[in-house]
Tab-separated table of C-alpha atoms in Angstrom:
chain	number	residue	atom	x	y	z
M	817	MET	CA	-0.120	0.072	-0.054
M	818	THR	CA	1.328	3.391	-0.635
M	819	THR	CA	1.569	6.446	1.395
M	820	LYS	CA	-1.180	8.283	-1.356
M	821	LYS	CA	-3.558	5.387	0.337
M	822	TYR	CA	-2.512	6.376	4.047
M	823	ASN	CA	-3.632	9.985	4.305
M	824	LYS	CA	-6.755	9.164	2.143
M	825	TYR	CA	-8.177	6.583	4.778
M	826	LEU	CA	-6.936	8.952	7.417
M	827	ALA	CA	-8.493	11.700	5.578
M	828	PHE	CA	-11.299	8.863	5.428
M	829	ALA	CA	-11.785	8.634	9.287
M	830	LEU	CA	-11.012	12.213	10.010
M	831	CYS	CA	-14.375	12.923	7.999
M	832	VAL	CA	-15.789	10.444	9.719
M	833	ILE	CA	-15.194	11.911	13.226
M	834	THR	CA	-16.216	14.998	12.907
M	835	THR	CA	-20.333	14.473	10.361
M	836	SER	CA	-20.725	12.620	13.713
M	837	VAL	CA	-20.028	16.017	15.790
M	838	ASN	CA	-23.255	18.259	13.967
M	839	ILE	CA	-25.484	15.897	12.428
M	840	GLN	CA	-28.147	16.302	15.350
M	841	GLY	CA	-27.822	19.939	14.571
M	842	PRO	CA	-31.077	19.929	12.610
M	843	LEU	CA	-32.865	18.189	15.622
M	844	TYR	CA	-32.056	20.041	18.019
M	845	ALA	CA	-35.469	22.136	17.423
M	846	VAL	CA	-37.245	18.317	18.677
M	847	TYR	CA	-35.299	17.211	20.671
M	848	ALA	CA	-35.893	20.610	23.223
M	849	HIS	CA	-39.552	20.135	22.131
M	850	ASN	CA	-39.702	15.709	22.987
M	851	ASP	CA	-38.271	16.927	26.625
M	852	GLY	CA	-40.163	20.631	26.842
M	853	TYR	CA	-37.114	22.698	27.221
M	854	GLY	CA	-36.079	25.936	26.131
M	855	VAL	CA	-33.141	28.084	23.744
M	856	LEU	CA	-30.419	27.592	26.462
M	857	ALA	CA	-31.359	24.108	27.483
M	858	THR	CA	-30.313	23.446	24.259
M	859	THR	CA	-27.096	25.378	24.325
M	860	ILE	CA	-26.034	23.688	27.042
M	861	ALA	CA	-26.864	20.331	25.712
M	862	PHE	CA	-24.285	21.043	23.266
M	863	SER	CA	-21.751	22.895	25.150
M	864	PHE	CA	-21.677	19.466	26.734
M	865	TYR	CA	-19.066	18.429	23.577
M	866	VAL	CA	-16.388	20.706	25.812
M	867	LEU	CA	-16.544	19.946	28.556
M	868	GLY	CA	-15.259	16.114	27.254
M	869	VAL	CA	-13.245	17.985	24.523
M	870	ILE	CA	-10.979	20.333	27.600
M	871	PRO	CA	-9.653	17.573	30.004
M	872	VAL	CA	-8.453	15.188	27.135
M	873	LEU	CA	-7.151	18.244	25.521
M	874	LEU	CA	-5.558	19.058	29.042
M	875	ALA	CA	-4.058	15.999	30.428
M	876	PHE	CA	-3.986	13.459	27.172
M	877	GLY	CA	-2.170	15.900	24.824
M	878	GLY	CA	0.254	13.929	24.195
M	879	LEU	CA	-1.246	10.617	24.495
M	880	SER	CA	-0.894	9.391	21.221
M	881	ASP	CA	2.992	10.292	21.374
M	882	ARG	CA	2.527	7.315	24.250
M	883	ILE	CA	-0.122	4.802	23.132
M	884	GLY	CA	0.011	5.358	19.123
M	885	ARG	CA	-1.391	7.310	16.723
M	886	ARG	CA	-3.818	4.607	14.769
M	887	LYS	CA	-5.183	3.588	18.519
M	888	THR	CA	-5.691	6.902	19.289
M	889	ILE	CA	-7.592	7.181	16.244
M	890	LEU	CA	-9.418	3.830	16.888
M	891	ILE	CA	-10.454	5.276	19.819
M	892	ALA	CA	-12.018	8.769	18.401
M	893	LEU	CA	-13.903	7.398	16.117
M	894	ALA	CA	-15.412	4.835	18.205
M	895	LEU	CA	-17.053	7.370	19.986
M	896	SER	CA	-18.634	8.770	17.701
M	897	ILE	CA	-20.212	6.085	16.719
M	898	THR	CA	-21.531	5.448	20.068
M	899	ALA	CA	-22.367	8.781	20.140
M	900	THR	CA	-24.204	8.725	17.345
M	901	ALA	CA	-26.154	5.282	17.936
M	902	LEU	CA	-27.125	6.756	21.501
M	903	MET	CA	-29.025	9.929	19.943
M	904	LEU	CA	-30.705	7.208	17.332
M	905	PHE	CA	-32.247	5.109	19.885
M	906	TYR	CA	-33.096	8.206	22.349
M	907	PRO	CA	-33.873	11.731	20.885
M	908	TYR	CA	-34.037	13.382	23.563
M	909	THR	CA	-31.554	16.749	24.960
M	910	ARG	CA	-31.189	14.513	28.319
M	911	ALA	CA	-29.246	12.585	25.862
M	912	LEU	CA	-27.654	14.848	23.348
M	913	ALA	CA	-25.602	15.874	25.977
M	914	VAL	CA	-24.276	12.734	27.203
M	915	ALA	CA	-23.366	12.328	23.171
M	916	ARG	CA	-22.124	15.587	23.125
M	917	PHE	CA	-20.154	14.902	25.983
M	918	ILE	CA	-18.436	11.452	24.182
M	919	LEU	CA	-18.293	12.804	20.563
M	920	GLY	CA	-16.092	16.343	22.458
M	921	VAL	CA	-13.414	13.057	24.370
M	922	GLY	CA	-13.588	11.547	20.705
M	923	THR	CA	-13.194	15.104	18.864
M	924	ALA	CA	-10.249	16.082	21.463
M	925	LEU	CA	-8.438	12.618	21.187
M	926	MET	CA	-8.355	13.133	17.442
M	927	ALA	CA	-7.643	16.556	17.152
M	928	ALA	CA	-4.647	15.896	19.121
M	929	THR	CA	-3.365	13.448	16.910
M	930	ALA	CA	-4.647	14.103	13.082
M	931	THR	CA	-2.099	16.684	11.809
M	932	ALA	CA	1.238	14.781	13.465
M	933	TYR	CA	0.097	11.305	12.729
M	934	MET	CA	-0.802	12.401	9.035
M	935	ILE	CA	2.866	14.265	8.817
M	936	GLU	CA	4.128	11.155	9.810
M	937	LEU	CA	2.098	8.860	7.472
M	938	LEU	CA	3.327	11.245	4.472
M	939	GLY	CA	7.050	10.746	5.387
M	940	SER	CA	7.830	14.375	4.676
M	941	SER	CA	9.137	17.684	6.901
M	942	ASP	CA	6.863	20.178	4.518
M	943	THR	CA	3.821	20.837	7.597
M	944	MET	CA	1.690	22.276	4.671
M	945	ARG	CA	0.908	19.479	2.520
M	946	ALA	CA	-0.305	17.255	5.799
M	947	THR	CA	-2.084	20.449	7.391
M	948	ALA	CA	-3.970	21.043	4.341
M	949	TRP	CA	-5.256	17.266	4.487
M	950	VAL	CA	-6.088	17.920	7.720
M	951	THR	CA	-7.849	20.855	7.302
M	952	ALA	CA	-10.362	19.281	4.109
M	953	SER	CA	-11.333	16.521	6.006
M	954	THR	CA	-12.315	18.032	8.785
M	955	THR	CA	-14.294	20.794	7.198
M	956	ILE	CA	-16.015	18.545	5.252
M	957	GLY	CA	-16.756	16.642	8.021
M	958	PHE	CA	-18.131	19.180	10.020
M	959	GLY	CA	-20.023	20.944	7.435
M	960	LEU	CA	-21.702	17.451	6.067
M	961	GLY	CA	-23.223	16.209	9.432
M	962	PRO	CA	-26.438	18.849	9.178
M	963	VAL	CA	-26.750	18.560	5.342
M	964	LEU	CA	-27.142	14.848	6.051
M	965	THR	CA	-29.677	15.534	8.133
M	966	THR	CA	-31.501	17.848	6.793
M	967	VAL	CA	-31.672	16.068	3.529
M	968	SER	CA	-32.952	13.011	5.063
M	969	LEU	CA	-35.662	15.294	6.774
M	970	MET	CA	-36.786	16.452	3.435
M	971	PHE	CA	-37.217	13.001	2.492
M	972	TYR	CA	-39.262	11.545	5.261
M	973	GLU	CA	-39.624	14.004	9.157
M	974	THR	CA	-38.484	11.590	11.930
M	975	ASP	CA	-36.658	12.086	14.888
M	976	GLN	CA	-34.380	8.406	13.357
M	977	PRO	CA	-33.513	10.218	9.868
M	978	ALA	CA	-31.613	7.700	7.328
M	979	SER	CA	-28.172	10.138	7.935
M	980	PHE	CA	-27.392	8.544	10.888
M	981	PHE	CA	-27.604	4.741	9.529
M	982	LEU	CA	-25.416	5.942	6.788
M	983	LEU	CA	-22.864	7.601	9.455
M	984	LEU	CA	-22.968	4.286	12.005
M	985	ALA	CA	-22.188	2.614	8.700
M	986	SER	CA	-19.586	4.390	7.281
M	987	GLY	CA	-17.911	4.882	10.812
M	988	ILE	CA	-17.478	0.711	10.856
M	989	PHE	CA	-15.957	1.064	6.809
M	990	ALA	CA	-13.173	4.045	8.093
M	991	MET	CA	-12.529	1.361	11.346
M	992	PHE	CA	-12.154	-1.540	8.503
M	993	LEU	CA	-9.501	1.423	6.604
M	994	LEU	CA	-7.807	2.561	9.705
M	995	TYR	CA	-6.877	-0.564	10.656
M	996	GLN	CA	-4.570	-1.049	7.481
M	997	LEU	CA	-2.415	1.905	8.788
M	998	PRO	CA	0.807	1.626	9.701
M	999	GLU	CA	1.416	2.723	13.719
M	1000	THR	CA	4.145	5.758	13.650
M	1001	ALA	CA	4.970	6.525	17.305
M	1002	PRO	CA	6.702	4.013	18.444
M	1003	LYS	CA	9.357	5.417	16.292
M	1004	ARG	CA	9.553	8.048	18.655
M	1005	THR	CA	12.428	8.587	20.951
M	1006	ASN	CA	12.571	10.649	24.411
M	1007	LEU	CA	9.232	10.765	25.565
M	1008	PRO	CA	8.513	11.339	29.048
M	1009	THR	CA	7.375	8.426	31.624
M	1010	SER	CA	4.152	9.999	32.528
M	1011	MET	CA	1.627	8.819	29.758
M	1012	LEU	CA	-0.201	12.551	31.275
M	1013	ARG	CA	0.784	15.713	28.617
M	1014	LEU	CA	-0.474	19.225	29.387
M	1015	PRO	CA	-1.250	21.477	26.408
M	1016	TYR	CA	2.305	22.912	24.635
M	1017	PHE	CA	1.385	26.612	24.295
M	1018	ASN	CA	3.613	29.738	23.374
M	1019	ARG	CA	3.470	33.057	21.630
M	1020	GLU	CA	2.661	31.904	18.438
M	1021	VAL	CA	-0.075	29.616	19.976
M	1022	VAL	CA	-2.707	31.717	22.427
M	1023	TRP	CA	-2.478	34.166	18.706
M	1024	TYR	CA	-3.296	31.813	16.288
M	1025	GLY	CA	-6.062	30.254	19.268
M	1026	SER	CA	-7.428	32.853	20.344
M	1027	GLY	CA	-8.417	33.836	16.953
M	1028	ILE	CA	-9.827	30.169	16.189
M	1029	LEU	CA	-11.779	30.726	19.426
M	1030	ILE	CA	-13.583	33.995	18.178
M	1031	CYS	CA	-14.683	31.939	14.473
M	1032	TRP	CA	-15.512	28.795	16.459
M	1033	ALA	CA	-17.360	30.794	19.120
M	1034	THR	CA	-19.259	31.974	15.870
M	1035	THR	CA	-19.667	28.676	14.523
M	1036	GLY	CA	-21.323	27.481	17.828
M	1037	LEU	CA	-24.201	30.861	17.211
M	1038	VAL	CA	-25.104	28.863	14.373
M	1039	LEU	CA	-25.173	25.853	15.498
M	1040	SER	CA	-26.957	26.018	18.531
M	1041	VAL	CA	-28.682	29.848	18.815
M	1042	ILE	CA	-30.112	30.148	15.294
M	1043	PRO	CA	-31.299	27.135	14.775
M	1044	SER	CA	-33.984	27.747	17.604
M	1045	VAL	CA	-34.530	31.394	16.531
M	1046	LEU	CA	-35.323	30.189	12.899
M	1047	ALA	CA	-37.781	27.729	14.715
M	1048	THR	CA	-39.338	30.821	15.848
M	1049	HIS	CA	-39.997	32.121	12.025
M	1050	GLY	CA	-40.949	28.450	10.845
M	1051	LEU	CA	-37.497	28.064	9.214
M	1052	ALA	CA	-36.229	25.262	11.077
M	1053	LYS	CA	-36.093	23.180	8.544
M	1054	TYR	CA	-33.726	25.575	6.409
M	1055	ALA	CA	-30.894	25.515	10.148
M	1056	GLY	CA	-29.219	21.999	8.110
M	1057	ILE	CA	-28.021	24.047	5.799
M	1058	SER	CA	-26.702	27.527	6.902
M	1059	SER	CA	-24.908	24.924	9.872
M	1060	MET	CA	-23.357	23.513	6.288
M	1061	LEU	CA	-22.698	27.125	4.478
M	1062	ALA	CA	-21.025	28.081	7.599
M	1063	ILE	CA	-18.115	25.141	8.559
M	1064	SER	CA	-18.025	23.783	4.952
M	1065	CYS	CA	-17.801	26.373	2.347
M	1066	GLY	CA	-14.659	27.314	3.778
M	1067	LEU	CA	-12.950	24.576	1.762
M	1068	ILE	CA	-13.604	26.750	-1.191
M	1069	VAL	CA	-10.768	29.071	0.088
M	1070	GLN	CA	-8.521	26.850	1.854
M	1071	PRO	CA	-6.006	26.882	-1.284
M	1072	ILE	CA	-5.994	30.434	-1.580
M	1073	ALA	CA	-4.878	30.237	2.150
M	1074	ARG	CA	-2.865	28.259	1.540
M	1075	LYS	CA	-1.259	30.614	-0.708
M	1076	LEU	CA	-0.621	33.398	1.993
M	1077	ASP	CA	1.353	33.962	5.135
M	1078	PRO	CA	-0.702	31.766	8.126
M	1079	GLN	CA	-0.752	35.366	10.402
M	1080	VAL	CA	-1.751	36.938	7.184
M	1081	SER	CA	-4.441	34.514	6.429
M	1082	SER	CA	-5.212	34.432	9.946
M	1083	LYS	CA	-6.063	38.461	9.774
M	1084	LEU	CA	-8.091	37.920	6.525
M	1085	GLY	CA	-10.544	35.584	7.599
M	1086	LEU	CA	-11.121	37.777	10.919
M	1087	LEU	CA	-11.663	40.918	8.957
M	1088	ILE	CA	-14.466	38.561	6.613
M	1089	LEU	CA	-15.940	38.308	10.180
M	1090	LEU	CA	-17.011	41.323	10.966
M	1091	PRO	CA	-19.099	41.748	8.181
M	1092	ALA	CA	-20.373	38.446	7.962
M	1093	TYR	CA	-21.693	38.204	11.460
M	1094	ALA	CA	-23.304	41.558	11.219
M	1095	LEU	CA	-25.391	40.725	8.192
M	1096	LEU	CA	-25.805	37.007	10.137
M	1097	ALA	CA	-27.399	39.079	12.883
M	1098	TRP	CA	-29.642	40.823	10.631
M	1099	GLY	CA	-30.437	38.590	8.460
M	1100	THR	CA	-31.766	36.384	11.738
M	1101	LEU	CA	-33.702	38.968	13.547
M	1102	ASN	CA	-35.363	40.027	10.209
M	1103	ALA	CA	-35.594	35.764	8.807
M	1104	ASN	CA	-34.462	37.275	6.027
M	1105	LEU	CA	-33.554	33.267	4.518
M	1106	PRO	CA	-30.894	34.651	1.899
M	1107	VAL	CA	-29.455	37.208	3.834
M	1108	ILE	CA	-28.778	34.482	6.396
M	1109	LEU	CA	-26.848	31.883	3.930
M	1110	LEU	CA	-25.154	34.182	2.395
M	1111	ALA	CA	-23.357	35.168	6.155
M	1112	ALA	CA	-22.945	31.936	6.464
M	1113	PHE	CA	-20.942	31.260	3.551
M	1114	LEU	CA	-18.755	34.484	4.697
M	1115	ALA	CA	-18.623	33.236	8.047
M	1116	SER	CA	-17.405	29.969	6.910
M	1117	SER	CA	-15.134	31.515	4.474
M	1118	SER	CA	-13.310	33.246	7.312
M	1119	CYS	CA	-13.409	30.372	10.490
M	1120	TYR	CA	-13.106	27.331	8.136
M	1121	GLY	CA	-10.752	28.987	5.387
M	1122	PHE	CA	-8.444	31.453	6.098
M	1123	VAL	CA	-8.573	31.615	10.100
M	1124	TYR	CA	-8.900	27.968	11.035
M	1125	LEU	CA	-6.037	27.002	7.867
M	1126	GLY	CA	-3.773	29.973	8.484
M	1127	GLY	CA	-3.946	29.237	12.532
M	1128	MET	CA	-3.240	24.959	12.246
M	1129	LEU	CA	0.117	26.001	10.190
M	1130	GLY	CA	1.232	28.136	11.893
M	1131	VAL	CA	0.731	26.570	15.433
M	1132	ALA	CA	2.959	23.392	13.521
M	1133	ARG	CA	5.418	25.356	11.961
M	1134	SER	CA	6.165	27.202	15.772
M	1135	ALA	CA	5.973	23.748	18.274
M	1136	GLY	CA	9.022	22.093	17.005
M	1137	ASN	CA	8.936	18.572	18.002
M	1138	GLU	CA	6.192	19.470	20.285
M	1139	GLN	CA	3.365	18.844	17.809
M	1140	ALA	CA	0.784	16.746	19.124
M	1141	ARG	CA	1.211	18.790	22.280
M	1142	ALA	CA	0.837	22.091	20.402
M	1143	SER	CA	-2.390	21.201	18.262
M	1144	ALA	CA	-3.962	20.722	21.762
M	1145	GLY	CA	-3.549	23.579	22.866
M	1146	TYR	CA	-4.478	25.498	19.671
M	1147	PHE	CA	-7.959	23.095	19.914
M	1148	LEU	CA	-8.802	23.344	23.361
M	1149	MET	CA	-8.855	27.250	22.826
M	1150	ALA	CA	-11.137	27.124	19.928
M	1151	TYR	CA	-13.739	24.134	21.966
M	1152	ILE	CA	-13.374	27.130	24.795
M	1153	GLY	CA	-15.538	29.330	22.014
M	1154	LEU	CA	-17.093	26.782	20.849
M	1155	SER	CA	-18.677	26.331	24.316
M	1156	VAL	CA	-18.058	29.068	26.434
M	1157	PRO	CA	-20.025	32.293	24.523
M	1158	VAL	CA	-22.608	29.876	23.794
M	1159	ILE	CA	-23.959	29.599	27.164
M	1160	PHE	CA	-24.145	32.965	27.555
M	1161	THR	CA	-25.965	34.175	24.183
M	1162	GLY	CA	-28.162	31.463	24.835
M	1163	LEU	CA	-29.004	32.626	28.869
M	1164	ILE	CA	-29.743	36.228	27.232
M	1165	VAL	CA	-31.624	35.088	24.577
M	1166	ASP	CA	-34.270	33.330	27.110
M	1167	ARG	CA	-33.953	36.170	29.316
M	1168	TYR	CA	-33.869	39.402	27.004
M	1169	GLY	CA	-34.790	38.603	23.867
M	1170	ALA	CA	-32.362	37.769	20.789
M	1171	ALA	CA	-31.575	41.245	19.565
M	1172	THR	CA	-29.785	42.213	22.585
M	1173	ALA	CA	-27.871	38.127	22.094
M	1174	PHE	CA	-26.869	39.357	18.840
M	1175	TYR	CA	-25.497	43.002	19.329
M	1176	ALA	CA	-23.511	41.715	22.448
M	1177	PHE	CA	-21.870	38.178	20.990
M	1178	GLY	CA	-20.785	41.102	18.464
M	1179	VAL	CA	-19.399	42.915	21.076
M	1180	PHE	CA	-17.267	40.219	22.068
M	1181	SER	CA	-16.571	39.855	18.803
M	1182	LEU	CA	-15.499	43.455	17.191
M	1183	VAL	CA	-13.399	44.005	20.881
M	1184	GLY	CA	-11.831	40.234	20.753
M	1185	VAL	CA	-10.602	41.356	16.370
M	1186	ILE	CA	-9.052	44.815	18.117
M	1187	VAL	CA	-7.120	43.199	20.692
M	1188	LEU	CA	-5.783	40.386	18.353
M	1189	PHE	CA	-4.420	43.366	15.656
M	1190	ALA	CA	-3.411	45.273	18.674
M	1191	SER	CA	-0.786	41.958	19.834
M	1192	GLN	CA	0.378	40.834	16.420
M	1193	SER	CA	3.653	42.545	17.184
M	1194	ILE	CA	4.680	40.342	19.513
M	1195	LEU	CA	4.970	37.870	16.827
M	1196	LYS	CA	5.954	39.641	14.715
M	1197	THR	CA	8.933	40.378	17.186
M	1198	GLU	CA	9.610	37.171	18.033
M	1199	ARG	CA	9.396	35.439	14.741
M	1200	LYS	CA	12.557	38.282	14.078
M	1201	SER	CA	14.037	36.597	17.041
M	1202	ASN	CA	14.094	33.836	17.031
M	1203	PHE	CA	15.464	34.121	12.739
M	1204	ALA	CA	18.675	36.035	14.131
M	1205	MET	CA	19.184	33.153	16.949
M	1206	ARG	CA	19.390	30.404	14.566
M	1207	ASN	CA	21.057	33.084	11.886
M	1208	PHE	CA	23.412	33.163	14.628
M	1209	THR	CA	23.938	30.027	16.464
């Protein structure tokens, strides 16, 4: 088997894992109705995902260095299958919270392992190609889930859509492919004796992590809050389409992002994010579906195109031999963005209305982008200093 097939097999597994994360999205309103809950309960259940992510990224960011890359991805895939099966047979918000927690654990294991494994499978020191494979496969997966469920619901409205059965079958097939991949972690030497390894942070990880934090907070808003708001306007069935546009369309601009310096790519994405969010908020509040879909596309270009790829590449290039732990740190900040701002936004929606919530979130995004642009000189100084030290030595 060639390494070309190796990276395709891994990319397929990553796509299946990330597809499972949002495949329940279009059914959030249904789950809440089944339990008689409101928007806040849905956002809290949605954010249980991060309760699974954060402990794993904090304590097990380097787990694959110890037990192996392939085994770690297999565990992540098994957890994704388990969570999907749970929602298939128990379609309630309470089960959604448990499933999101399981998905969080699995996705965290994948996130901390995928880039390092792809680099080692390709056998190349060029991190660009490996990063492109990882970002493309995960970007497709995160957005594919809600689309599959939306299409299924268009043919037959049920809380047990065909998309769930398709994902379970794909997960079993992905396991078969993963068993054919070689293990690369045993080649690593001089590892610490403890299996518990904290995420690795340097200035680049913090800066790029802050950028993806703001972006994924916007994505979390699209995935968890906006479907409930759309439901009040009779547009709930379009929630899956808006979710897909908010994630997977970023793949279209990734070829452009790959040609840019990582920091330039991230800054460009952040500049696109602000007007995209303004359109998203206005379109949602005024039940204007074309504007919502346009805003979701722009947000995807920003978050999953320029900022996601730029951040992954910038972190990988700055981490040296700590790529797995640095990826854990990067995704730790990303998933904090996907949960904490979303919970507060859901709380504001229930207490003060959607308009106030969207204004508050807009202020959060604007202030965050201003702080990042103001602090970019720190990274430039550090990169110049590191370059000078390498030349000197």
